[in-house]
Amino acid sequence: MSALSKLYICPTPIGNLEDITLRTIRILKEVDVVAAEDTRRTIKLMNHLEIKKPLISLREHNEDGKSESIISMVKEGKTVALVSDAGMPGISDPGEILIRKAIEEEVEVITLPGPSAFIVALVNSGLSTSRFTFIGFLDRTSKNRVKELEDLKNKTETLIIYESPHRIKNTLKDIYKILGNRKIVLARELTKIHEEYIRMDIKDMLENIDSLNILGEMIIILEGAAKKEEDEQIKEEVLIKELYELMEEGLSTKDASKEIAKKYNLGKNQVYSLALKSPRDI
């Protein structure tokens, strides 16, 4: 494998074609092959940049198999650039499998900085950016989506979710049902001529959803769960005290932990670790 052969991960504009770095343009000009999520979409960008390169397809449904052939190209001395239709490859787009396999095969991977839709939406949402969790797309079925939301309901950081326009209404209903009423921002058509941020709480958004212009891929920026005030938080000393009272009554450490976890809606492992503390630690 040539020292010059590499796999480049190249983010592409999420809407406005001006949002591409000089370095990305240079790399696209220099590589031997460009692997694209949709060659029809990528050829438009390449024509705009006046770059002509061989294009090969790397889609969600063929990534596993195509990754092997791309890695073989690099090992044979070629340089390859991976692009998605828009934004950063590997973020809710093909790329994760290829990158992992390339690293396992000791192929050098270089990821270039550039556009990412959820970062743009988060920064411009007006909600907290100090801590956040990127969820990507929730499950398509309501039953599984509800389960995923149950796991998210106590997270206090800002949540970022992708959704399509034809599922947005049902997804918002599930969010409201499981997470309750919170501030929410819907970002759509980012960097394009019809870019829009819709800022409401979830209840108001559901009441107005039919009158809103819901087109294009949606990014949901959702306020995290409210943090409990200090005086409302369960003190560790109280939990340990109640644990020892139950164990003195004859309950095992495991059973006492289960009782306290159920009473205060806490994780069993979290409570069990407290039960293992020495009484002198109280």
PDB file of C-alpha atoms in Angstrom:
ATOM      1  CA  MET A   1       0.000   0.000   0.000  1.00  0.00           C
ATOM      2  CA  SER A   2       1.406   3.361  -1.035  1.00  0.00           C
ATOM      3  CA  ALA A   3       2.183   5.905   1.660  1.00  0.00           C
ATOM      4  CA  LEU A   4       0.096   8.367  -0.359  1.00  0.00           C
ATOM      5  CA  SER A   5      -3.014   6.168  -0.598  1.00  0.00           C
ATOM      6  CA  LYS A   6      -5.704   7.152   1.884  1.00  0.00           C
ATOM      7  CA  LEU A   7      -9.440   7.166   2.490  1.00  0.00           C
ATOM      8  CA  TYR A   8     -10.771  10.714   2.834  1.00  0.00           C
ATOM      9  CA  ILE A   9     -14.129  11.422   4.486  1.00  0.00           C
ATOM     10  CA  CYS A  10     -15.453  14.575   2.838  1.00  0.00           C
ATOM     11  CA  PRO A  11     -18.488  16.477   4.141  1.00  0.00           C
ATOM     12  CA  THR A  12     -20.558  18.179   1.450  1.00  0.00           C
ATOM     13  CA  PRO A  13     -22.986  21.132   1.533  1.00  0.00           C
ATOM     14  CA  ILE A  14     -26.339  20.490   3.233  1.00  0.00           C
ATOM     15  CA  GLY A  15     -28.076  22.910   0.881  1.00  0.00           C
ATOM     16  CA  ASN A  16     -26.091  25.944  -0.162  1.00  0.00           C
ATOM     17  CA  LEU A  17     -23.335  24.848  -2.535  1.00  0.00           C
ATOM     18  CA  GLU A  18     -21.064  27.619  -1.238  1.00  0.00           C
ATOM     19  CA  ASP A  19     -20.746  25.751   2.077  1.00  0.00           C
ATOM     20  CA  ILE A  20     -17.776  23.596   1.118  1.00  0.00           C
ATOM     21  CA  THR A  21     -14.225  24.091   2.322  1.00  0.00           C
ATOM     22  CA  LEU A  22     -11.253  24.833   0.105  1.00  0.00           C
ATOM     23  CA  ARG A  23      -9.569  21.737   1.483  1.00  0.00           C
ATOM     24  CA  THR A  24     -12.505  19.499   0.524  1.00  0.00           C
ATOM     25  CA  ILE A  25     -12.461  20.898  -3.017  1.00  0.00           C
ATOM     26  CA  ARG A  26      -8.709  20.239  -3.256  1.00  0.00           C
ATOM     27  CA  ILE A  27      -9.060  16.661  -2.020  1.00  0.00           C
ATOM     28  CA  LEU A  28     -11.913  15.937  -4.460  1.00  0.00           C
ATOM     29  CA  LYS A  29      -9.652  17.172  -7.249  1.00  0.00           C
ATOM     30  CA  GLU A  30      -6.721  15.032  -6.113  1.00  0.00           C
ATOM     31  CA  VAL A  31      -8.315  11.653  -5.330  1.00  0.00           C
ATOM     32  CA  ASP A  32      -8.559   8.828  -7.850  1.00  0.00           C
ATOM     33  CA  VAL A  33     -12.143   7.777  -7.047  1.00  0.00           C
ATOM     34  CA  VAL A  34     -15.165   9.275  -5.261  1.00  0.00           C
ATOM     35  CA  ALA A  35     -17.529   6.938  -3.406  1.00  0.00           C
ATOM     36  CA  ALA A  36     -20.977   8.532  -3.196  1.00  0.00           C
ATOM     37  CA  GLU A  37     -24.246   7.789  -1.423  1.00  0.00           C
ATOM     38  CA  ASP A  38     -26.126   8.745  -4.599  1.00  0.00           C
ATOM     39  CA  THR A  39     -23.987   9.258  -7.701  1.00  0.00           C
ATOM     40  CA  ARG A  40     -26.792  11.263  -9.348  1.00  0.00           C
ATOM     41  CA  ARG A  41     -26.714  13.805  -6.521  1.00  0.00           C
ATOM     42  CA  THR A  42     -22.927  13.889  -6.320  1.00  0.00           C
ATOM     43  CA  ILE A  43     -22.423  14.438 -10.041  1.00  0.00           C
ATOM     44  CA  LYS A  44     -24.329  17.737  -9.718  1.00  0.00           C
ATOM     45  CA  LEU A  45     -21.915  18.914  -7.021  1.00  0.00           C
ATOM     46  CA  MET A  46     -18.894  17.742  -9.007  1.00  0.00           C
ATOM     47  CA  ASN A  47     -20.135  19.548 -12.117  1.00  0.00           C
ATOM     48  CA  HIS A  48     -20.673  22.705 -10.048  1.00  0.00           C
ATOM     49  CA  LEU A  49     -17.063  22.434  -8.836  1.00  0.00           C
ATOM     50  CA  GLU A  50     -15.868  21.549 -12.369  1.00  0.00           C
ATOM     51  CA  ILE A  51     -14.318  18.310 -11.117  1.00  0.00           C
ATOM     52  CA  LYS A  52     -14.388  15.093 -13.128  1.00  0.00           C
ATOM     53  CA  LYS A  53     -13.664  11.863 -11.250  1.00  0.00           C
ATOM     54  CA  PRO A  54     -14.892   8.264 -11.477  1.00  0.00           C
ATOM     55  CA  LEU A  55     -17.882   7.770  -9.153  1.00  0.00           C
ATOM     56  CA  ILE A  56     -18.872   4.563  -7.398  1.00  0.00           C
ATOM     57  CA  SER A  57     -21.962   3.967  -5.280  1.00  0.00           C
ATOM     58  CA  LEU A  58     -21.812   3.355  -1.526  1.00  0.00           C
ATOM     59  CA  ARG A  59     -25.367   3.205  -0.169  1.00  0.00           C
ATOM     60  CA  GLU A  60     -26.891   1.982   3.080  1.00  0.00           C
ATOM     61  CA  HIS A  61     -27.897  -1.303   1.452  1.00  0.00           C
ATOM     62  CA  ASN A  62     -24.560  -2.104  -0.183  1.00  0.00           C
ATOM     63  CA  GLU A  63     -22.087  -0.551   2.265  1.00  0.00           C
ATOM     64  CA  ASP A  64     -21.001  -3.814   3.838  1.00  0.00           C
ATOM     65  CA  GLY A  65     -19.961  -5.382   0.530  1.00  0.00           C
ATOM     66  CA  LYS A  66     -18.705  -2.233  -1.194  1.00  0.00           C
ATOM     67  CA  SER A  67     -16.494  -1.381   1.785  1.00  0.00           C
ATOM     68  CA  GLU A  68     -14.277  -4.360   0.988  1.00  0.00           C
ATOM     69  CA  SER A  69     -13.741  -3.277  -2.621  1.00  0.00           C
ATOM     70  CA  ILE A  70     -13.010   0.343  -1.612  1.00  0.00           C
ATOM     71  CA  ILE A  71     -10.472  -0.805   0.980  1.00  0.00           C
ATOM     72  CA  SER A  72      -8.860  -3.004  -1.689  1.00  0.00           C
ATOM     73  CA  MET A  73      -8.559   0.050  -3.971  1.00  0.00           C
ATOM     74  CA  VAL A  74      -6.725   1.980  -1.264  1.00  0.00           C
ATOM     75  CA  LYS A  75      -4.427  -0.967  -0.530  1.00  0.00           C
ATOM     76  CA  GLU A  76      -3.612  -1.112  -4.244  1.00  0.00           C
ATOM     77  CA  GLY A  77      -2.402   2.493  -4.072  1.00  0.00           C
ATOM     78  CA  LYS A  78      -5.462   4.575  -4.965  1.00  0.00           C
ATOM     79  CA  THR A  79      -6.862   7.459  -2.945  1.00  0.00           C
ATOM     80  CA  VAL A  80     -10.632   7.441  -2.372  1.00  0.00           C
ATOM     81  CA  ALA A  81     -12.973  10.145  -1.124  1.00  0.00           C
ATOM     82  CA  LEU A  82     -16.276   9.239   0.534  1.00  0.00           C
ATOM     83  CA  VAL A  83     -19.142  11.728   0.302  1.00  0.00           C
ATOM     84  CA  SER A  84     -22.799  11.545   1.317  1.00  0.00           C
ATOM     85  CA  ASP A  85     -25.678  13.380  -0.350  1.00  0.00           C
ATOM     86  CA  ALA A  86     -25.310  16.198   2.170  1.00  0.00           C
ATOM     87  CA  GLY A  87     -23.336  16.793   5.339  1.00  0.00           C
ATOM     88  CA  MET A  88     -20.912  14.529   7.169  1.00  0.00           C
ATOM     89  CA  PRO A  89     -20.692  10.886   6.004  1.00  0.00           C
ATOM     90  CA  GLY A  90     -21.369   8.434   8.828  1.00  0.00           C
ATOM     91  CA  ILE A  91     -23.867  10.691  10.623  1.00  0.00           C
ATOM     92  CA  SER A  92     -27.258   9.152   9.756  1.00  0.00           C
ATOM     93  CA  ASP A  93     -25.680   8.458   6.355  1.00  0.00           C
ATOM     94  CA  PRO A  94     -23.457   5.671   4.967  1.00  0.00           C
ATOM     95  CA  GLY A  95     -19.846   5.669   6.120  1.00  0.00           C
ATOM     96  CA  GLU A  96     -19.703   4.122   9.579  1.00  0.00           C
ATOM     97  CA  ILE A  97     -19.121   0.568   8.331  1.00  0.00           C
ATOM     98  CA  LEU A  98     -16.508   1.605   5.761  1.00  0.00           C
ATOM     99  CA  ILE A  99     -14.574   3.706   8.272  1.00  0.00           C
ATOM    100  CA  ARG A 100     -14.583   0.939  10.890  1.00  0.00           C
ATOM    101  CA  LYS A 101     -13.416  -1.700   8.414  1.00  0.00           C
ATOM    102  CA  ALA A 102     -10.732   0.605   7.018  1.00  0.00           C
ATOM    103  CA  ILE A 103      -9.332   1.191  10.498  1.00  0.00           C
ATOM    104  CA  GLU A 104      -9.382  -2.551  11.192  1.00  0.00           C
ATOM    105  CA  GLU A 105      -7.461  -3.110   7.928  1.00  0.00           C
ATOM    106  CA  GLU A 106      -4.936  -0.400   8.937  1.00  0.00           C
ATOM    107  CA  VAL A 107      -5.967   1.844   6.063  1.00  0.00           C
ATOM    108  CA  GLU A 108      -5.339   5.507   6.870  1.00  0.00           C
ATOM    109  CA  VAL A 109      -8.599   7.428   7.273  1.00  0.00           C
ATOM    110  CA  ILE A 110      -8.644  11.233   7.209  1.00  0.00           C
ATOM    111  CA  THR A 111     -11.907  13.021   8.055  1.00  0.00           C
ATOM    112  CA  LEU A 112     -12.213  16.609   6.892  1.00  0.00           C
ATOM    113  CA  PRO A 113     -14.190  19.178   8.910  1.00  0.00           C
ATOM    114  CA  GLY A 114     -17.272  20.661   7.329  1.00  0.00           C
ATOM    115  CA  PRO A 115     -21.067  20.911   7.215  1.00  0.00           C
ATOM    116  CA  SER A 116     -23.247  18.952   9.629  1.00  0.00           C
ATOM    117  CA  ALA A 117     -26.969  19.741   9.735  1.00  0.00           C
ATOM    118  CA  PHE A 118     -27.600  18.932  13.386  1.00  0.00           C
ATOM    119  CA  ILE A 119     -24.796  21.210  14.627  1.00  0.00           C
ATOM    120  CA  VAL A 120     -26.189  24.112  12.596  1.00  0.00           C
ATOM    121  CA  ALA A 121     -29.703  23.473  13.931  1.00  0.00           C
ATOM    122  CA  LEU A 122     -28.531  23.124  17.543  1.00  0.00           C
ATOM    123  CA  VAL A 123     -26.486  26.330  17.569  1.00  0.00           C
ATOM    124  CA  ASN A 124     -29.314  28.363  16.013  1.00  0.00           C
ATOM    125  CA  SER A 125     -32.089  26.775  18.110  1.00  0.00           C
ATOM    126  CA  GLY A 126     -31.662  29.019  21.129  1.00  0.00           C
ATOM    127  CA  LEU A 127     -31.742  25.972  23.423  1.00  0.00           C
ATOM    128  CA  SER A 128     -28.839  24.857  25.603  1.00  0.00           C
ATOM    129  CA  THR A 129     -25.703  23.842  23.707  1.00  0.00           C
ATOM    130  CA  SER A 130     -23.601  23.034  26.792  1.00  0.00           C
ATOM    131  CA  ARG A 131     -24.636  19.375  26.721  1.00  0.00           C
ATOM    132  CA  PHE A 132     -26.614  17.519  24.092  1.00  0.00           C
ATOM    133  CA  THR A 133     -27.377  14.032  22.818  1.00  0.00           C
ATOM    134  CA  PHE A 134     -27.671  13.301  19.100  1.00  0.00           C
ATOM    135  CA  ILE A 135     -30.313  10.628  18.553  1.00  0.00           C
ATOM    136  CA  GLY A 136     -30.643  10.648  14.769  1.00  0.00           C
ATOM    137  CA  PHE A 137     -33.770   8.960  13.411  1.00  0.00           C
ATOM    138  CA  LEU A 138     -36.139   7.314  15.878  1.00  0.00           C
ATOM    139  CA  ASP A 139     -37.730   3.982  14.943  1.00  0.00           C
ATOM    140  CA  ARG A 140     -40.383   4.153  12.237  1.00  0.00           C
ATOM    141  CA  THR A 141     -42.948   2.171  14.258  1.00  0.00           C
ATOM    142  CA  SER A 142     -44.791   3.879  17.120  1.00  0.00           C
ATOM    143  CA  LYS A 143     -44.321   0.923  19.498  1.00  0.00           C
ATOM    144  CA  ASN A 144     -40.532   0.928  19.191  1.00  0.00           C
ATOM    145  CA  ARG A 145     -40.375   4.724  19.032  1.00  0.00           C
ATOM    146  CA  VAL A 146     -42.189   4.938  22.382  1.00  0.00           C
ATOM    147  CA  LYS A 147     -39.642   2.547  23.923  1.00  0.00           C
ATOM    148  CA  GLU A 148     -36.784   4.704  22.662  1.00  0.00           C
ATOM    149  CA  LEU A 149     -38.407   7.839  24.057  1.00  0.00           C
ATOM    150  CA  GLU A 150     -38.923   6.143  27.439  1.00  0.00           C
ATOM    151  CA  ASP A 151     -35.146   5.754  27.643  1.00  0.00           C
ATOM    152  CA  LEU A 152     -34.704   9.469  26.908  1.00  0.00           C
ATOM    153  CA  LYS A 153     -37.323  11.013  29.189  1.00  0.00           C
ATOM    154  CA  ASN A 154     -35.008  11.679  32.158  1.00  0.00           C
ATOM    155  CA  LYS A 155     -32.105  13.090  30.138  1.00  0.00           C
ATOM    156  CA  THR A 156     -31.519  16.715  31.109  1.00  0.00           C
ATOM    157  CA  GLU A 157     -29.389  17.621  28.101  1.00  0.00           C
ATOM    158  CA  THR A 158     -30.772  18.961  24.800  1.00  0.00           C
ATOM    159  CA  LEU A 159     -31.939  16.168  22.470  1.00  0.00           C
ATOM    160  CA  ILE A 160     -31.458  16.197  18.691  1.00  0.00           C
ATOM    161  CA  ILE A 161     -33.696  14.040  16.499  1.00  0.00           C
ATOM    162  CA  TYR A 162     -34.021  13.693  12.719  1.00  0.00           C
ATOM    163  CA  GLU A 163     -37.440  13.049  11.193  1.00  0.00           C
ATOM    164  CA  SER A 164     -39.146  13.009   7.792  1.00  0.00           C
ATOM    165  CA  PRO A 165     -42.120  15.300   7.098  1.00  0.00           C
ATOM    166  CA  HIS A 166     -44.646  12.467   6.688  1.00  0.00           C
ATOM    167  CA  ARG A 167     -43.815  11.040  10.156  1.00  0.00           C
ATOM    168  CA  ILE A 168     -43.292  14.290  12.051  1.00  0.00           C
ATOM    169  CA  LYS A 169     -46.869  14.579  13.382  1.00  0.00           C
ATOM    170  CA  ASN A 170     -46.959  11.078  14.875  1.00  0.00           C
ATOM    171  CA  THR A 171     -43.460  11.485  16.279  1.00  0.00           C
ATOM    172  CA  LEU A 172     -44.424  14.750  17.991  1.00  0.00           C
ATOM    173  CA  LYS A 173     -47.495  13.053  19.484  1.00  0.00           C
ATOM    174  CA  ASP A 174     -45.296  10.302  20.933  1.00  0.00           C
ATOM    175  CA  ILE A 175     -42.783  12.845  22.251  1.00  0.00           C
ATOM    176  CA  TYR A 176     -45.558  14.796  23.984  1.00  0.00           C
ATOM    177  CA  LYS A 177     -47.077  11.607  25.413  1.00  0.00           C
ATOM    178  CA  ILE A 178     -43.804  10.275  26.852  1.00  0.00           C
ATOM    179  CA  LEU A 179     -41.686  13.379  27.553  1.00  0.00           C
ATOM    180  CA  GLY A 180     -44.421  15.883  28.338  1.00  0.00           C
ATOM    181  CA  ASN A 181     -44.598  19.508  27.255  1.00  0.00           C
ATOM    182  CA  ARG A 182     -41.206  21.094  26.548  1.00  0.00           C
ATOM    183  CA  LYS A 183     -39.661  23.775  24.381  1.00  0.00           C
ATOM    184  CA  ILE A 184     -39.033  22.485  20.879  1.00  0.00           C
ATOM    185  CA  VAL A 185     -37.486  23.847  17.708  1.00  0.00           C
ATOM    186  CA  LEU A 186     -38.120  22.396  14.252  1.00  0.00           C
ATOM    187  CA  ALA A 187     -35.411  23.269  11.747  1.00  0.00           C
ATOM    188  CA  ARG A 188     -36.048  22.690   8.067  1.00  0.00           C
ATOM    189  CA  GLU A 189     -34.449  23.422   4.676  1.00  0.00           C
ATOM    190  CA  LEU A 190     -31.223  24.529   6.375  1.00  0.00           C
ATOM    191  CA  THR A 191     -28.934  26.817   4.337  1.00  0.00           C
ATOM    192  CA  LYS A 192     -31.492  26.854   1.494  1.00  0.00           C
ATOM    193  CA  ILE A 193     -33.693  29.702   0.326  1.00  0.00           C
ATOM    194  CA  HIS A 194     -36.649  28.525   2.450  1.00  0.00           C
ATOM    195  CA  GLU A 195     -34.651  27.883   5.641  1.00  0.00           C
ATOM    196  CA  GLU A 196     -36.955  28.056   8.653  1.00  0.00           C
ATOM    197  CA  TYR A 197     -36.866  27.591  12.433  1.00  0.00           C
ATOM    198  CA  ILE A 198     -40.214  26.959  14.122  1.00  0.00           C
ATOM    199  CA  ARG A 199     -39.968  27.653  17.857  1.00  0.00           C
ATOM    200  CA  MET A 200     -42.854  26.690  20.187  1.00  0.00           C
ATOM    201  CA  ASP A 201     -43.586  24.242  22.948  1.00  0.00           C
ATOM    202  CA  ILE A 202     -44.701  20.761  21.906  1.00  0.00           C
ATOM    203  CA  LYS A 203     -48.350  21.276  22.847  1.00  0.00           C
ATOM    204  CA  ASP A 204     -48.671  24.449  20.767  1.00  0.00           C
ATOM    205  CA  MET A 205     -46.828  22.833  17.881  1.00  0.00           C
ATOM    206  CA  LEU A 206     -49.228  19.898  17.820  1.00  0.00           C
ATOM    207  CA  GLU A 207     -52.189  22.287  17.881  1.00  0.00           C
ATOM    208  CA  ASN A 208     -50.755  24.222  14.926  1.00  0.00           C
ATOM    209  CA  ILE A 209     -49.037  21.433  12.990  1.00  0.00           C
ATOM    210  CA  ASP A 210     -51.593  21.324  10.171  1.00  0.00           C
ATOM    211  CA  SER A 211     -51.078  25.019   9.417  1.00  0.00           C
ATOM    212  CA  LEU A 212     -47.274  24.858   9.497  1.00  0.00           C
ATOM    213  CA  ASN A 213     -45.162  24.459   6.380  1.00  0.00           C
ATOM    214  CA  ILE A 214     -43.747  20.996   7.088  1.00  0.00           C
ATOM    215  CA  LEU A 215     -41.573  20.177   4.091  1.00  0.00           C
ATOM    216  CA  GLY A 216     -38.090  18.741   3.751  1.00  0.00           C
ATOM    217  CA  GLU A 217     -36.128  16.716   6.277  1.00  0.00           C
ATOM    218  CA  MET A 218     -36.859  17.967   9.790  1.00  0.00           C
ATOM    219  CA  ILE A 219     -34.391  18.387  12.648  1.00  0.00           C
ATOM    220  CA  ILE A 220     -36.018  18.392  16.087  1.00  0.00           C
ATOM    221  CA  ILE A 221     -34.122  20.233  18.810  1.00  0.00           C
ATOM    222  CA  LEU A 222     -35.785  19.339  22.092  1.00  0.00           C
ATOM    223  CA  GLU A 223     -35.336  20.831  25.540  1.00  0.00           C
ATOM    224  CA  GLY A 224     -33.974  18.359  28.090  1.00  0.00           C
ATOM    225  CA  ALA A 225     -35.844  17.201  31.190  1.00  0.00           C
ATOM    226  CA  ALA A 226     -36.029  19.767  33.974  1.00  0.00           C
ATOM    227  CA  LYS A 227     -33.371  19.333  36.662  1.00  0.00           C
ATOM    228  CA  LYS A 228     -34.643  18.836  40.192  1.00  0.00           C
ATOM    229  CA  GLU A 229     -33.920  21.589  42.659  1.00  0.00           C
ATOM    230  CA  GLU A 230     -31.303  20.771  45.279  1.00  0.00           C
ATOM    231  CA  ASP A 231     -33.836  20.531  48.109  1.00  0.00           C
ATOM    232  CA  GLU A 232     -35.932  18.099  46.055  1.00  0.00           C
ATOM    233  CA  GLN A 233     -33.103  15.713  45.325  1.00  0.00           C
ATOM    234  CA  ILE A 234     -32.927  12.483  47.239  1.00  0.00           C
ATOM    235  CA  LYS A 235     -29.980  12.646  49.575  1.00  0.00           C
ATOM    236  CA  GLU A 236     -27.574   9.738  49.475  1.00  0.00           C
ATOM    237  CA  GLU A 237     -27.590   9.601  53.272  1.00  0.00           C
ATOM    238  CA  VAL A 238     -31.366   9.072  53.287  1.00  0.00           C
ATOM    239  CA  LEU A 239     -31.136   6.235  50.780  1.00  0.00           C
ATOM    240  CA  ILE A 240     -28.377   4.470  52.729  1.00  0.00           C
ATOM    241  CA  LYS A 241     -30.286   4.875  55.990  1.00  0.00           C
ATOM    242  CA  GLU A 242     -33.446   3.332  54.521  1.00  0.00           C
ATOM    243  CA  LEU A 243     -31.441   0.531  52.941  1.00  0.00           C
ATOM    244  CA  TYR A 244     -29.922  -0.457  56.292  1.00  0.00           C
ATOM    245  CA  GLU A 245     -33.334  -0.313  57.970  1.00  0.00           C
ATOM    246  CA  LEU A 246     -34.704  -2.797  55.418  1.00  0.00           C
ATOM    247  CA  MET A 247     -31.669  -5.058  55.773  1.00  0.00           C
ATOM    248  CA  GLU A 248     -32.016  -4.998  59.573  1.00  0.00           C
ATOM    249  CA  GLU A 249     -35.584  -6.209  59.059  1.00  0.00           C
ATOM    250  CA  GLY A 250     -34.198  -9.288  57.280  1.00  0.00           C
ATOM    251  CA  LEU A 251     -34.163  -8.293  53.591  1.00  0.00           C
ATOM    252  CA  SER A 252     -31.108  -9.216  51.556  1.00  0.00           C
ATOM    253  CA  THR A 253     -28.951  -6.464  50.102  1.00  0.00           C
ATOM    254  CA  LYS A 254     -30.351  -7.248  46.664  1.00  0.00           C
ATOM    255  CA  ASP A 255     -33.996  -7.201  47.769  1.00  0.00           C
ATOM    256  CA  ALA A 256     -33.557  -4.034  49.839  1.00  0.00           C
ATOM    257  CA  SER A 257     -31.989  -2.334  46.848  1.00  0.00           C
ATOM    258  CA  LYS A 258     -34.924  -3.350  44.670  1.00  0.00           C
ATOM    259  CA  GLU A 259     -37.401  -1.885  47.167  1.00  0.00           C
ATOM    260  CA  ILE A 260     -35.606   1.464  47.410  1.00  0.00           C
ATOM    261  CA  ALA A 261     -35.063   1.647  43.653  1.00  0.00           C
ATOM    262  CA  LYS A 262     -38.772   1.097  43.079  1.00  0.00           C
ATOM    263  CA  LYS A 263     -39.781   3.609  45.780  1.00  0.00           C
ATOM    264  CA  TYR A 264     -37.635   6.444  44.406  1.00  0.00           C
ATOM    265  CA  ASN A 265     -37.680   5.462  40.702  1.00  0.00           C
ATOM    266  CA  LEU A 266     -33.922   4.904  40.620  1.00  0.00           C
ATOM    267  CA  GLY A 267     -31.718   2.381  38.894  1.00  0.00           C
ATOM    268  CA  LYS A 268     -31.251  -0.888  40.808  1.00  0.00           C
ATOM    269  CA  ASN A 269     -27.497  -0.931  40.223  1.00  0.00           C
ATOM    270  CA  GLN A 270     -27.198   2.651  41.484  1.00  0.00           C
ATOM    271  CA  VAL A 271     -28.977   1.782  44.744  1.00  0.00           C
ATOM    272  CA  TYR A 272     -27.159  -1.539  45.137  1.00  0.00           C
ATOM    273  CA  SER A 273     -23.795   0.256  45.058  1.00  0.00           C
ATOM    274  CA  LEU A 274     -24.999   2.435  47.956  1.00  0.00           C
ATOM    275  CA  ALA A 275     -26.067  -0.656  49.888  1.00  0.00           C
ATOM    276  CA  LEU A 276     -22.497  -1.941  49.764  1.00  0.00           C
ATOM    277  CA  LYS A 277     -21.191   1.114  51.616  1.00  0.00           C
ATOM    278  CA  SER A 278     -19.990   0.698  55.172  1.00  0.00           C
ATOM    279  CA  PRO A 279     -22.252   2.184  57.904  1.00  0.00           C
ATOM    280  CA  ARG A 280     -19.376   4.478  58.877  1.00  0.00           C
ATOM    281  CA  ASP A 281     -19.640   6.059  55.398  1.00  0.00           C
ATOM    282  CA  ILE A 282     -23.124   7.335  56.206  1.00  0.00           C
TER     283      ILE A 282
END
